[in-house]
Amino acid sequence: MLRTLFQSDLDQLLVIEKIVHVTPWVEATFKACFQSGYIGWVVEINKKIIGFIIISQTIEECHVLNVGVLHEYQHQGFGRKLLEHALSHAKQHGIGMAYLEVRRSNSRAISLYKQMQFHQVGERKGYYPTVSGNEDALIFAKSLHEN
């Protein structure tokens, strides 16, 4: 089941975040997103959150800030479903462009984004911290005016 993300979901989000991300967001980062009015959705199975997405949006564009799906539920379309829902929401609100950053090494996510007609528009050198230094981020964009 796909539903709106609530602040009361924070504990489950933190569990997913720590499992799936190399340098996970901390609780304060999630709380700052809630305080800033960012929006998100979760996929729930048997009352357990197995994935989430958080976006920020302005009048003209949205930015995918974070996506996470538990490993045992990856490759089953849940990440795509979350992203499609977020983009549909943005499009319904008249937003024309969507942006996201992804680790250069995250080939599975990059493949999904390309399948969904995102195009690389730039990169940020050393954007993501890693255990042994920093990793570049690739910047992707998608027009929401396209089909």
Coordinates of C-alpha atoms in Angstrom, one line a residue:
M1 CA 0.0 0.0 0.0
L2 CA 1.3 3.5 -0.9
R3 CA 0.4 6.2 1.5
T4 CA 1.5 9.7 2.6
L5 CA 4.6 9.8 4.9
F6 CA 4.0 11.1 8.4
Q7 CA 6.4 12.3 11.0
S8 CA 5.2 9.3 13.2
D9 CA 7.0 7.1 10.6
L10 CA 10.4 8.4 11.6
D11 CA 11.6 5.4 13.5
Q12 CA 10.9 3.1 10.6
L13 CA 12.5 5.5 8.1
L14 CA 15.7 5.6 10.2
V15 CA 15.9 1.8 10.2
I16 CA 15.6 1.6 6.4
E17 CA 18.0 4.6 6.0
K18 CA 20.7 2.9 8.1
I19 CA 20.4 -0.4 6.2
V20 CA 20.3 0.9 2.6
H21 CA 22.5 4.0 2.5
V22 CA 26.3 4.2 2.7
T23 CA 26.1 7.4 4.7
P24 CA 22.6 7.5 6.1
W25 CA 20.6 10.6 7.0
V26 CA 20.4 11.2 10.8
E27 CA 17.2 11.8 12.7
A28 CA 17.8 15.6 12.7
T29 CA 17.9 15.6 8.8
F30 CA 14.5 13.9 8.6
K31 CA 13.1 16.2 11.2
A32 CA 14.4 19.2 9.2
C33 CA 12.6 17.9 6.2
F34 CA 9.3 17.7 8.1
Q35 CA 9.8 21.2 9.5
S36 CA 10.5 22.5 6.0
G37 CA 7.3 21.1 4.7
Y38 CA 8.8 18.6 2.4
I39 CA 6.5 15.8 1.4
G40 CA 6.8 12.0 0.9
W41 CA 5.2 8.7 0.6
V42 CA 5.9 5.2 1.9
V43 CA 5.2 1.7 0.7
E44 CA 3.7 -0.4 3.5
I45 CA 3.3 -4.2 3.6
N46 CA 1.5 -5.7 6.6
K47 CA 1.8 -2.4 8.5
K48 CA 5.6 -2.4 7.9
I49 CA 7.2 0.3 5.9
I50 CA 9.5 -1.2 3.3
G51 CA 10.3 1.9 1.3
F52 CA 10.0 5.7 1.2
I53 CA 10.6 8.8 -0.9
I54 CA 10.9 12.4 0.2
I55 CA 10.8 15.4 -2.2
S56 CA 10.9 19.2 -2.0
Q57 CA 8.9 21.2 -4.4
T58 CA 8.6 24.8 -5.5
I59 CA 6.2 26.4 -8.0
E60 CA 8.5 25.3 -10.9
E61 CA 10.5 22.3 -9.9
C62 CA 10.7 19.3 -7.5
H63 CA 13.8 17.7 -6.1
V64 CA 13.9 14.1 -5.1
L65 CA 15.8 14.2 -1.8
N66 CA 15.9 10.7 -0.6
V67 CA 14.6 7.2 -1.7
G68 CA 15.1 4.0 0.2
V69 CA 13.7 0.5 -0.2
L70 CA 14.7 -2.4 2.0
H71 CA 17.1 -4.8 0.3
E72 CA 14.7 -7.8 0.4
Y73 CA 12.1 -5.7 -1.5
Q74 CA 14.4 -4.2 -4.1
H75 CA 14.1 -5.2 -7.8
Q76 CA 10.3 -5.6 -7.3
G77 CA 9.2 -2.2 -8.6
F78 CA 8.7 -0.4 -5.3
G79 CA 11.3 2.3 -6.0
R80 CA 9.8 2.9 -9.4
K81 CA 6.3 3.1 -7.9
L82 CA 7.4 5.6 -5.3
L83 CA 9.2 7.7 -7.9
E84 CA 6.3 7.6 -10.4
H85 CA 3.9 8.6 -7.6
A86 CA 6.1 11.6 -6.6
L87 CA 6.5 12.7 -10.2
S88 CA 2.8 12.4 -10.8
H89 CA 2.0 14.5 -7.7
A90 CA 4.5 17.2 -8.9
K91 CA 3.0 17.2 -12.4
Q92 CA -0.5 17.5 -11.0
H93 CA 0.7 20.6 -9.1
G94 CA 1.9 22.2 -12.3
I95 CA 5.6 21.5 -11.7
G96 CA 7.6 21.3 -14.9
M97 CA 11.0 19.8 -13.9
A98 CA 12.2 17.1 -11.5
Y99 CA 15.8 16.9 -10.3
L100 CA 17.8 14.3 -8.3
E101 CA 21.4 13.4 -7.4
V102 CA 22.7 9.9 -7.4
R103 CA 26.0 8.4 -6.5
R104 CA 28.2 7.7 -9.5
S105 CA 28.5 4.1 -8.3
N106 CA 24.8 3.4 -7.9
S107 CA 24.3 1.7 -11.3
R108 CA 20.9 0.2 -10.4
A109 CA 19.4 3.6 -9.5
I110 CA 21.0 5.2 -12.6
S111 CA 19.4 2.5 -14.8
L112 CA 16.0 3.1 -13.2
Y113 CA 16.3 6.9 -13.7
K114 CA 17.3 6.5 -17.3
Q115 CA 14.4 4.1 -17.9
M116 CA 12.1 6.8 -16.5
Q117 CA 13.5 9.3 -19.0
F118 CA 15.7 11.2 -16.6
H119 CA 18.8 12.7 -18.3
Q120 CA 22.1 13.5 -16.8
V121 CA 22.6 17.3 -16.7
G122 CA 25.7 17.6 -14.6
E123 CA 27.7 16.3 -11.7
R124 CA 29.0 17.4 -8.3
K125 CA 32.5 16.4 -7.5
G126 CA 33.0 14.8 -4.1
Y127 CA 29.4 15.4 -3.1
Y128 CA 28.7 12.2 -1.2
P129 CA 30.8 11.2 1.8
T130 CA 32.1 7.7 1.9
V131 CA 34.0 5.6 4.4
S132 CA 37.2 6.3 2.5
G133 CA 36.7 9.9 1.1
N134 CA 34.1 11.3 -1.2
E135 CA 32.2 10.2 -4.3
D136 CA 30.8 12.3 -7.1
A137 CA 27.1 12.8 -7.6
L138 CA 25.5 12.7 -11.0
I139 CA 22.7 15.2 -11.4
F140 CA 19.7 14.0 -13.4
A141 CA 16.6 16.0 -14.6
K142 CA 13.3 15.1 -16.2
S143 CA 10.8 17.4 -17.8
L144 CA 7.3 16.7 -16.4
H145 CA 5.7 18.2 -19.5
E146 CA 6.7 15.1 -21.5
N147 CA 4.4 12.1 -21.7

